[in-house]
């Protein structure tokens, strides 16, 4: 989650810087010729700025992807452990019930022998 916040912050910072630079140039008290020359220089720098922003966004996306993958793998591992524990507990309970059932059957046969009249 912090990667999302940091990438959002960095993207906003870069866009804000670009907007501030353009606003500063357009509102500066210089002649039209000087202002146009500065705007032209800024426009020429835009592809490089866009490339920097693109690289930064790609880097943040890669980090987020790696973090998500690690989290997914950890979740999957815990899920597998939980399933294995559930299967083991189920097998133990089945064995306990089977033994209890066989004890009940043997007890019933003893009881049947006791209650049946002797011949």
Backbone as ProteinMPNN parsed JSONL, in Angstrom:
{"seq_chain_A": "XXXXXXXXXXXXXXXXXXXXXXXXXXXXXXXXXXXXXXXXXXXXXXXXXXXXXXXXXXXXXXXXXXXXXXXXXXXXXXXXXXXXXXXXXXXXXXXXXXXXXXXXXXXXXXXXXXXXXXX", "coords_chain_A": {"N_chain_A": [[0.821, -1.177, 0.0], [2.011, 1.214, 0.693], [3.683, 1.578, -1.444], [1.94, 2.32, -3.46], [1.064, 4.765, -2.514], [3.488, 6.192, -2.494], [4.155, 6.166, -5.21], [2.019, 7.586, -6.249], [2.426, 10.016, -4.982], [4.955, 10.755, -6.026], [4.354, 10.926, -8.767], [2.472, 13.023, -8.714], [4.123, 15.032, -7.721], [5.975, 15.375, -9.833], [4.269, 16.158, -11.94], [3.163, 18.46, -10.812], [5.479, 20.015, -10.605], [6.094, 20.398, -13.304], [3.81, 21.829, -14.167], [4.046, 24.074, -12.518], [6.455, 25.155, -13.465], [5.789, 25.838, -16.117], [3.718, 27.676, -15.618], [5.12, 29.621, -14.181], [6.841, 30.554, -16.166], [5.05, 31.594, -18.064], [3.795, 33.613, -16.616], [5.799, 35.288, -15.916], [7.442, 38.447, -15.72], [8.535, 39.217, -18.438], [9.659, 40.035, -21.75], [7.704, 39.306, -24.698], [9.203, 37.944, -26.638], [11.337, 36.831, -25.178], [9.899, 35.241, -23.443], [8.664, 33.453, -25.234], [10.938, 32.138, -26.171], [11.79, 30.847, -23.847], [9.574, 29.212, -23.393], [9.767, 27.615, -25.643], [12.198, 26.282, -25.1], [11.397, 24.877, -22.861], [9.422, 23.233, -23.961], [11.008, 21.683, -25.597], [12.33, 20.251, -23.706], [10.368, 18.622, -22.739], [9.968, 15.927, -23.852], [12.088, 14.527, -22.636], [11.426, 14.87, -19.949], [8.976, 13.519, -19.947], [9.911, 10.968, -20.492], [11.415, 10.488, -18.189], [9.349, 10.504, -16.282], [7.868, 8.33, -17.215], [9.735, 6.245, -16.844], [9.969, 6.335, -14.074], [7.351, 5.682, -13.281], [7.192, 3.097, -14.337], [9.17, 1.83, -12.803], [8.024, 2.035, -10.245], [5.714, 0.508, -10.692], [6.853, -1.996, -11.185], [7.983, -2.503, -8.664], [5.663, -2.593, -7.124], [4.432, -4.792, -8.307], [6.261, -6.834, -7.651], [6.033, -6.792, -4.867], [3.348, -7.477, -4.585], [3.393, -10.051, -5.661], [5.08, -11.364, -3.809], [3.455, -11.133, -1.528], [1.24, -12.623, -2.384], [2.4, -15.151, -2.698], [3.093, -15.701, -0.032], [0.556, -15.739, 1.123], [-0.59, -17.88, -0.257], [1.069, -19.947, 0.668], [0.388, -19.966, 3.414], [-2.282, -20.688, 3.146], [-2.071, -23.266, 2.035], [-0.82, -24.548, 4.203], [-2.855, -24.327, 6.093], [-4.863, -25.856, 4.897], [-3.605, -28.362, 4.863], [-3.377, -28.789, 7.632], [-6.09, -28.891, 8.267], [-6.879, -31.181, 6.843], [-5.347, -33.126, 8.168], [-6.439, -32.904, 10.764], [-9.05, -33.702, 10.209], [-8.656, -36.345, 9.413], [-7.695, -37.418, 11.81], [-9.975, -37.096, 13.408], [-11.794, -38.727, 12.048], [-10.582, -41.214, 12.472], [-10.769, -41.343, 15.27], [-13.562, -41.421, 15.541], [-14.083, -43.831, 14.21], [-12.794, -45.667, 15.867], [-14.265, -45.241, 18.21], [-16.745, -46.099, 17.329], [-16.23, -48.811, 16.794], [-15.64, -49.629, 19.375], [-18.14, -49.252, 20.537], [-19.598, -51.178, 19.128], [-18.384, -53.567, 20.032], [-18.949, -53.357, 22.728], [-21.711, -53.514, 22.658], [-22.049, -56.141, 21.811], [-21.073, -57.554, 23.999], [-22.929, -56.718, 25.904], [-25.225, -57.788, 24.744], [-24.645, -60.491, 25.031], [-24.708, -60.731, 27.772], [-27.353, -60.112, 28.462], [-28.829, -61.997, 27.119], [-30.599, -65.01, 27.545], [-29.241, -67.942, 29.118], [-28.488, -71.014, 27.594]], "CA_chain_A": [[0.0, 0.0, 0.0], [2.878, 2.374, 0.738], [4.197, 1.774, -2.794], [0.922, 3.053, -4.206], [1.098, 6.148, -2.032], [4.718, 6.849, -2.93], [4.106, 6.396, -6.659], [1.063, 8.672, -6.457], [3.084, 11.245, -4.547], [6.001, 11.119, -6.996], [3.693, 11.365, -10.0], [1.918, 14.353, -8.451], [5.24, 15.959, -7.589], [6.513, 15.671, -11.167], [3.275, 16.926, -12.701], [3.108, 19.78, -10.185], [6.693, 20.742, -10.988], [5.948, 20.806, -14.708], [2.787, 22.889, -14.226], [4.631, 25.26, -11.886], [7.463, 25.732, -14.366], [5.088, 26.475, -17.236], [3.015, 28.85, -15.083], [6.131, 30.637, -13.876], [7.342, 31.131, -17.419], [4.0, 32.389, -18.7], [3.437, 34.755, -15.786], [6.998, 36.068, -15.621], [7.433, 39.783, -16.362], [9.552, 39.327, -19.487], [9.086, 40.369, -23.056], [7.11, 38.183, -25.42], [10.249, 37.201, -27.322], [12.046, 36.041, -24.172], [8.971, 34.224, -22.932], [8.518, 32.417, -26.257], [12.178, 31.371, -26.202], [11.774, 29.976, -22.67], [8.546, 28.185, -23.622], [10.333, 26.707, -26.639], [13.166, 25.43, -24.402], [10.631, 23.975, -21.996], [8.781, 22.237, -24.815], [12.04, 20.763, -26.049], [12.69, 19.389, -22.572], [9.225, 17.784, -22.387], [10.157, 14.481, -24.102], [12.971, 13.988, -21.606], [10.626, 14.83, -18.722], [8.009, 12.428, -20.108], [10.668, 9.716, -20.367], [11.716, 10.332, -16.764], [8.101, 10.134, -15.609], [7.553, 6.97, -17.637], [10.674, 5.343, -16.162], [9.606, 6.312, -12.663], [6.099, 4.929, -13.155], [7.526, 1.694, -14.593], [9.892, 1.347, -11.634], [7.045, 1.867, -9.166], [4.849, -0.614, -11.061], [7.639, -3.215, -10.958], [8.073, -2.715, -7.213], [4.337, -3.002, -6.665], [4.229, -6.144, -8.801], [7.08, -7.73, -6.832], [5.426, -6.855, -3.535], [2.108, -8.244, -4.71], [3.766, -11.449, -5.87], [5.545, -11.896, -2.514], [2.283, -11.265, -0.659], [0.437, -13.725, -2.898], [3.089, -16.4, -2.376], [2.958, -15.914, 1.413], [-0.842, -16.104, 1.365], [-0.757, -19.226, -0.788], [1.756, -20.853, 1.589], [-0.445, -20.092, 4.617], [-3.474, -21.426, 2.761], [-1.684, -24.68, 1.919], [-0.594, -25.057, 5.554], [-4.166, -24.446, 6.734], [-5.549, -27.007, 4.29], [-2.936, -29.567, 5.356], [-3.779, -28.957, 9.032], [-7.487, -29.317, 8.249], [-6.933, -32.58, 6.397], [-4.813, -33.939, 9.259], [-7.432, -32.911, 11.843], [-10.176, -34.494, 9.731], [-8.26, -37.75, 9.466], [-7.667, -37.812, 13.221], [-11.36, -37.193, 13.883], [-12.369, -39.936, 11.452], [-10.004, -42.355, 13.183], [-11.372, -41.358, 16.595], [-14.943, -41.885, 15.393], [-14.044, -45.242, 13.838], [-12.462, -46.414, 17.085], [-15.417, -45.142, 19.116], [-17.787, -46.946, 16.757], [-15.86, -50.211, 16.996], [-15.806, -49.881, 20.809], [-19.579, -49.361, 20.758], [-20.026, -52.471, 18.597], [-17.918, -54.628, 20.918], [-19.715, -53.217, 23.978], [-23.057, -54.017, 22.398], [-22.028, -57.605, 21.756], [-20.938, -58.023, 25.376], [-24.233, -56.48, 26.523], [-26.144, -58.775, 24.178], [-24.333, -61.78, 25.64], [-25.111, -60.719, 29.18], [-28.81, -60.064, 28.56], [-29.446, -63.158, 26.504], [-30.689, -66.137, 28.484], [-28.309, -69.051, 28.858], [-29.147, -72.231, 27.124]], "C_chain_A": [[0.873, 1.25, 0.0], [3.499, 2.631, -0.629], [3.216, 2.569, -3.634], [0.945, 4.512, -3.801], [2.334, 6.865, -2.536], [4.699, 7.097, -4.432], [3.127, 7.516, -6.988], [1.705, 10.005, -6.092], [4.118, 11.691, -5.577], [5.398, 11.593, -8.322], [3.119, 12.767, -9.854], [3.002, 15.404, -8.344], [5.795, 16.35, -8.958], [5.539, 16.506, -11.998], [3.165, 18.339, -12.142], [4.309, 20.636, -10.547], [6.582, 21.255, -12.418], [4.938, 21.947, -14.843], [3.331, 24.184, -13.629], [5.641, 25.938, -12.789], [6.797, 26.461, -15.524], [4.371, 27.735, -16.761], [3.991, 29.967, -14.782], [6.655, 31.32, -15.119], [6.297, 32.055, -18.031], [3.655, 33.64, -17.907], [4.625, 35.661, -15.456], [6.936, 37.413, -16.362], [8.582, 39.951, -17.359], [8.862, 39.675, -20.791], [8.561, 39.112, -23.73], [8.153, 37.312, -26.082], [10.987, 36.293, -26.337], [11.148, 34.905, -23.644], [8.795, 33.099, -23.938], [9.765, 31.535, -26.33], [12.218, 30.392, -25.013], [10.738, 28.864, -22.817], [9.07, 27.157, -24.611], [11.34, 25.755, -25.991], [12.435, 24.418, -23.521], [9.97, 22.877, -22.807], [9.801, 21.224, -25.334], [12.453, 19.8, -24.934], [11.575, 18.417, -22.203], [9.425, 16.3, -22.699], [11.047, 13.825, -23.041], [12.223, 13.868, -20.274], [9.614, 13.686, -18.787], [8.699, 11.075, -19.969], [11.019, 9.447, -18.91], [10.477, 9.879, -15.99], [7.74, 8.694, -15.948], [8.455, 5.955, -16.939], [10.316, 5.207, -14.689], [8.335, 5.498, -12.433], [6.362, 3.438, -13.369], [8.247, 1.081, -13.403], [8.928, 1.095, -10.475], [6.116, 0.685, -9.456], [5.576, -1.943, -10.84], [7.74, -3.528, -9.468], [6.736, -3.207, -6.667], [4.042, -4.437, -7.087], [5.01, -7.155, -7.967], [6.478, -7.903, -5.445], [4.154, -7.686, -3.573], [2.401, -9.729, -4.879], [4.244, -12.091, -4.569], [4.366, -12.115, -1.575], [1.42, -12.442, -1.092], [1.07, -15.058, -2.531], [2.977, -16.713, -0.884], [1.538, -16.355, 1.756], [-1.096, -17.533, 0.893], [-0.099, -20.263, 0.129], [0.911, -21.056, 2.851], [-1.702, -20.894, 4.321], [-3.181, -22.918, 2.65], [-1.472, -25.303, 3.294], [-1.928, -25.265, 6.274], [-4.933, -25.645, 6.192], [-4.934, -28.306, 4.805], [-3.322, -29.83, 6.814], [-5.225, -29.426, 9.119], [-7.638, -30.768, 7.839], [-6.443, -33.499, 7.518], [-5.822, -34.026, 10.406], [-8.634, -33.758, 11.454], [-9.858, -35.986, 9.802], [-8.202, -38.259, 10.912], [-9.079, -37.992, 13.771], [-12.042, -38.431, 13.311], [-11.864, -41.187, 12.168], [-10.616, -42.472, 14.576], [-12.8, -41.886, 16.537], [-15.004, -43.373, 15.045], [-13.754, -46.1, 15.062], [-13.621, -46.39, 18.068], [-16.541, -46.041, 18.627], [-17.47, -48.418, 16.977], [-15.951, -50.576, 18.476], [-17.278, -50.056, 21.14], [-20.095, -50.722, 20.278], [-19.604, -53.605, 19.522], [-18.643, -54.559, 22.256], [-21.111, -53.768, 23.798], [-23.054, -55.538, 22.367], [-21.849, -58.197, 23.147], [-22.266, -57.87, 26.088], [-25.242, -57.49, 26.017], [-25.901, -60.136, 24.822], [-24.807, -61.852, 27.087], [-26.631, -60.81, 29.295], [-29.498, -61.242, 27.938], [-29.483, -64.301, 27.527], [-29.726, -67.241, 28.086], [-29.075, -70.276, 28.436], [-28.617, -73.435, 27.786]], "O_chain_A": [[0.516, 2.247, -0.627], [3.815, 3.776, -0.953], [3.625, 3.408, -4.437], [0.854, 5.399, -4.651], [2.252, 8.018, -2.961], [5.179, 8.135, -4.888], [3.371, 8.308, -7.899], [1.548, 10.998, -6.804], [4.156, 12.861, -5.958], [5.883, 12.552, -8.922], [3.256, 13.599, -10.75], [2.835, 16.53, -8.813], [6.055, 17.526, -9.21], [5.945, 17.449, -12.678], [3.083, 19.306, -12.899], [4.178, 21.839, -10.77], [6.93, 22.4, -12.708], [5.189, 22.919, -15.555], [3.104, 25.265, -14.171], [5.679, 27.166, -12.87], [7.193, 27.573, -15.873], [4.417, 28.761, -17.44], [3.726, 31.129, -15.09], [6.888, 32.528, -15.121], [6.614, 33.162, -18.464], [3.253, 34.642, -18.498], [4.464, 36.683, -14.79], [6.44, 37.495, -17.486], [9.493, 40.747, -17.133], [7.638, 39.613, -20.906], [8.934, 37.996, -23.369], [8.026, 36.088, -26.098], [11.231, 35.122, -26.63], [11.594, 33.777, -23.436], [8.775, 31.926, -23.563], [9.66, 30.324, -26.529], [12.633, 29.243, -25.167], [10.979, 27.723, -22.423], [8.843, 25.959, -24.44], [11.343, 24.56, -26.289], [12.815, 23.249, -23.451], [9.957, 21.718, -22.392], [9.487, 20.044, -25.489], [12.874, 18.674, -25.198], [11.803, 17.482, -21.434], [9.074, 15.468, -21.862], [10.784, 12.704, -22.607], [12.375, 12.877, -19.56], [9.414, 12.97, -17.805], [8.137, 10.143, -19.394], [10.932, 8.31, -18.447], [10.552, 8.982, -15.15], [7.35, 7.925, -15.07], [7.979, 4.912, -16.491], [10.352, 4.113, -14.126], [8.262, 4.711, -11.488], [5.808, 2.606, -12.651], [7.972, -0.06, -13.03], [9.008, 0.065, -9.806], [5.771, -0.062, -8.54], [4.977, -2.905, -10.36], [7.599, -4.68, -9.059], [6.688, -4.126, -5.85], [3.47, -5.21, -6.318], [4.484, -8.211, -7.615], [6.42, -9.011, -4.914], [3.916, -8.507, -2.687], [1.717, -10.568, -4.293], [3.867, -13.22, -4.255], [4.277, -13.145, -0.907], [0.921, -13.184, -0.246], [0.381, -15.986, -2.107], [2.785, -17.87, -0.511], [1.343, -17.244, 2.585], [-1.755, -18.307, 1.587], [-0.656, -21.34, 0.342], [0.737, -22.187, 3.305], [-2.141, -21.692, 5.15], [-3.964, -23.741, 3.123], [-1.884, -26.437, 3.537], [-2.11, -26.257, 6.979], [-5.579, -26.368, 6.951], [-5.655, -29.244, 5.145], [-3.567, -30.977, 7.188], [-5.553, -30.268, 9.955], [-8.436, -31.503, 8.421], [-7.055, -34.533, 7.786], [-6.037, -35.104, 10.96], [-9.183, -34.466, 12.299], [-10.699, -36.788, 10.206], [-8.607, -39.385, 11.199], [-9.344, -38.937, 14.515], [-12.788, -39.11, 14.017], [-12.634, -42.11, 12.435], [-10.946, -43.573, 15.018], [-13.206, -42.695, 17.371], [-15.877, -44.092, 15.531], [-14.389, -47.134, 15.27], [-13.929, -47.406, 18.691], [-17.219, -46.679, 19.432], [-18.363, -49.195, 17.314], [-16.302, -51.708, 18.808], [-17.632, -50.921, 21.942], [-20.927, -51.344, 20.939], [-20.392, -54.517, 19.772], [-18.924, -55.595, 22.857], [-21.641, -54.423, 24.696], [-23.993, -56.158, 22.864], [-22.421, -59.245, 23.444], [-22.697, -58.778, 26.798], [-26.042, -58.001, 26.8], [-26.853, -60.856, 25.127], [-25.247, -62.899, 27.561], [-27.137, -61.528, 30.158], [-30.676, -61.469, 28.215], [-28.526, -64.522, 28.269], [-29.434, -67.454, 26.909], [-30.192, -70.52, 28.892], [-29.067, -74.545, 27.502]]}, "name": "protein", "num_of_chains": 1, "seq": "XXXXXXXXXXXXXXXXXXXXXXXXXXXXXXXXXXXXXXXXXXXXXXXXXXXXXXXXXXXXXXXXXXXXXXXXXXXXXXXXXXXXXXXXXXXXXXXXXXXXXXXXXXXXXXXXXXXXXXX"}
